[in-house]
């Protein structure tokens, strides 16, 4: 082995030109691969950080009746099944040490009605209690204009993305109550047509739930906001107070519960179509609701009157939600933690299940995997080219060294010795130049990370995994780079080994 | 006792649509301790015969026996081992491993054998280089040696494994007469000491005076033995 290593090492210097060509290819390949892994890992970590910390938590609870786990970004906005037993869930979560904090929330597809008679625009509305939302997410929203809600009451926080869409496509410009448009925050296209814009300080939403309810509700615009990261994606998720949201979706609101509606009527209201059919003919179907009326009806009235509803003090948790966002404790692998949580939820028969943020956000959650796959294909293509060049260079080197190799074979070197010698030469090149490429890649990632490159461009933010470009290399990434380099070296050396191993003493004599 | 026997040895080379009959049926018996010179004009088949005897080439027909072993029946691995353990080669030009020093070149076959300690290998290689007059050049690489010095390193390497047979193809072709004579003297001395069988192919009349036996080849056949 020492003999092989000696010959291999000295041959690298003897054939400097070829060594440098192969070395340069391996260096560049390893550098690109390592830096690429760093970008992808950074994007993955950034997406995770920004989605988990700024939009939906580590995991969320959805109703067992909910078909798809992709509750946030399912195409065509299929309704998310309601959760009517949040109080029981809340009580159970208090007894689950793996769950650090949680936030009940409504989320569904709604239509933003155009009061000028134009087309309605569809979007996903989030219904929350703002104080709890703020406590859960901190400062994930950046104020563009207006003020965050300070006390209860109806509100909508309109993201800049949706404001821009409504302005540019429908000629409707939303501004916070009592404030003129802040032109500095408007897109050039809207600024140009500002005088033609229909200014609105409240929005009218019509819910689209599973029962095809068409309840609508007017809510005052309190602020125009921007999600701190990934605003392009979340720009179609305005945040509405939970009571207005419930009215809009035709859900039972907390106010309705306060109005002492009979439980049988609440059940009837919340029941699915199939369940409703079952209820026809039941004797208590026409029983009095005790003077209370569903808030959805109140909501309908609010559109006609264009005024805010006066609300009694209510227990918000008595009403309907669609999901409960969770932040989990500890450093367990998320899938394992969620599996464990689901076992516990099943045992408690709460009618909900936990899904990870990746599943809940569909394509966005898988973005890192998709881009990683794309980069892998790109790097594989580069390596394919590199492998072809290395194969060609090494094969030529083997043929040029026919006299030397043939002589070695003549004096007693087996084919295996020649193959090991070639493998060692390529291995040393891979270790030295490829290793240097990996080190340079790690250094490049570290340097770029310290530059804290930021972007306001939403697509770039998606690639950054947030507003700041933070490439990141973990130990597994570096191990992966080393393995990829080893694989490339192995693939590149197979054919030249065959060429070198098949050189016979006679080839050397014939050439001589 | 014969150390080499060839029987009905034939070697044909296809050359386009024709076939070159390089060796056309040679029966030869070479005794242990012989110094045999194979002579003949260019293209007569000397080198081909040497290659067949040295297991570098395989015959189209016929047999080659080294000692009791029919080498034509062996696979590549066994033939390689046979070359390592029983045959030493001195080639005309492609002689040494360029990246190894003279000493390392001589050690090379012994290192492949894996039977000896590093110290033993080093001692023996140094001794052989001294014997061929290169004690001062042990750390020189081939590019730093003259043609004659390289050839002497090759002789030391051919002998380092104590082979039964040394095959030398035009061993003095690239040497001046004085150097050539000194090398041939060294070979004769080793033949005398160790009963090593030497087989030369040569054009050089000076080599003939060292030979105990001579075989003349013409058109792939033995024309005369002496």
Short mmCIF file of N, CA and C in Angstrom, two decimals, chain A residues 65 84 211 264 266-282 284-285:
data_model
loop_
_atom_site.label_atom_id
_atom_site.label_comp_id
_atom_site.label_asym_id
_atom_site.label_seq_id
_atom_site.Cartn_x
_atom_site.Cartn_y
_atom_site.Cartn_z
N UNK A 65 -62.73 15.36 10.66
CA UNK A 65 -63.57 15.40 9.45
C UNK A 65 -62.83 16.05 8.27
N UNK A 84 -65.67 22.42 16.84
CA UNK A 84 -66.67 23.02 17.74
C UNK A 84 -66.41 22.73 19.21
N UNK A 211 -71.40 24.20 3.62
CA UNK A 211 -72.85 24.18 3.36
C UNK A 211 -73.26 25.22 2.32
N UNK A 264 -79.29 21.74 21.44
CA UNK A 264 -79.80 20.96 20.30
C UNK A 264 -79.77 21.79 19.02
N UNK A 266 -77.73 24.37 18.49
CA UNK A 266 -76.32 24.56 18.13
C UNK A 266 -75.84 23.35 17.35
N UNK A 267 -76.23 22.18 17.84
CA UNK A 267 -75.82 20.95 17.16
C UNK A 267 -76.39 20.92 15.75
N UNK A 268 -77.63 21.33 15.65
CA UNK A 268 -78.28 21.35 14.35
C UNK A 268 -77.56 22.29 13.40
N UNK A 269 -77.19 23.44 13.92
CA UNK A 269 -76.55 24.44 13.08
C UNK A 269 -75.17 23.99 12.60
N UNK A 270 -74.53 23.31 13.51
CA UNK A 270 -73.14 22.91 13.18
C UNK A 270 -73.09 21.60 12.39
N UNK A 271 -74.23 20.95 12.29
CA UNK A 271 -74.21 19.62 11.67
C UNK A 271 -73.96 19.71 10.18
N UNK A 272 -73.45 18.64 9.64
CA UNK A 272 -73.21 18.57 8.19
C UNK A 272 -74.53 18.29 7.50
N UNK A 273 -74.53 18.35 6.15
CA UNK A 273 -75.75 18.08 5.38
C UNK A 273 -76.34 16.71 5.71
N UNK A 274 -75.49 15.74 5.76
CA UNK A 274 -75.97 14.38 6.02
C UNK A 274 -76.64 14.32 7.39
N UNK A 275 -76.01 14.98 8.36
CA UNK A 275 -76.59 14.95 9.70
C UNK A 275 -77.91 15.70 9.72
N UNK A 276 -77.97 16.77 8.94
CA UNK A 276 -79.22 17.54 8.90
C UNK A 276 -80.37 16.68 8.40
N UNK A 277 -80.11 15.90 7.38
CA UNK A 277 -81.15 15.00 6.86
C UNK A 277 -81.65 14.07 7.96
N UNK A 278 -80.71 13.60 8.75
CA UNK A 278 -81.09 12.70 9.84
C UNK A 278 -82.01 13.39 10.85
N UNK A 279 -81.79 14.70 10.98
CA UNK A 279 -82.53 15.41 12.02
C UNK A 279 -83.97 15.74 11.63
N UNK A 280 -84.24 15.77 10.30
CA UNK A 280 -85.62 16.06 9.91
C UNK A 280 -86.58 15.02 10.50
N UNK A 281 -87.64 15.53 11.03
CA UNK A 281 -88.60 14.63 11.62
C UNK A 281 -88.43 14.48 13.11
N UNK A 282 -87.31 14.94 13.59
CA UNK A 282 -87.13 14.86 15.04
C UNK A 282 -88.06 15.86 15.72
N UNK A 284 -87.85 17.65 18.38
CA UNK A 284 -87.34 18.90 18.98
C UNK A 284 -86.75 19.84 17.94
N UNK A 285 -86.96 19.50 16.63
CA UNK A 285 -86.36 20.33 15.59
C UNK A 285 -86.90 21.75 15.62
#
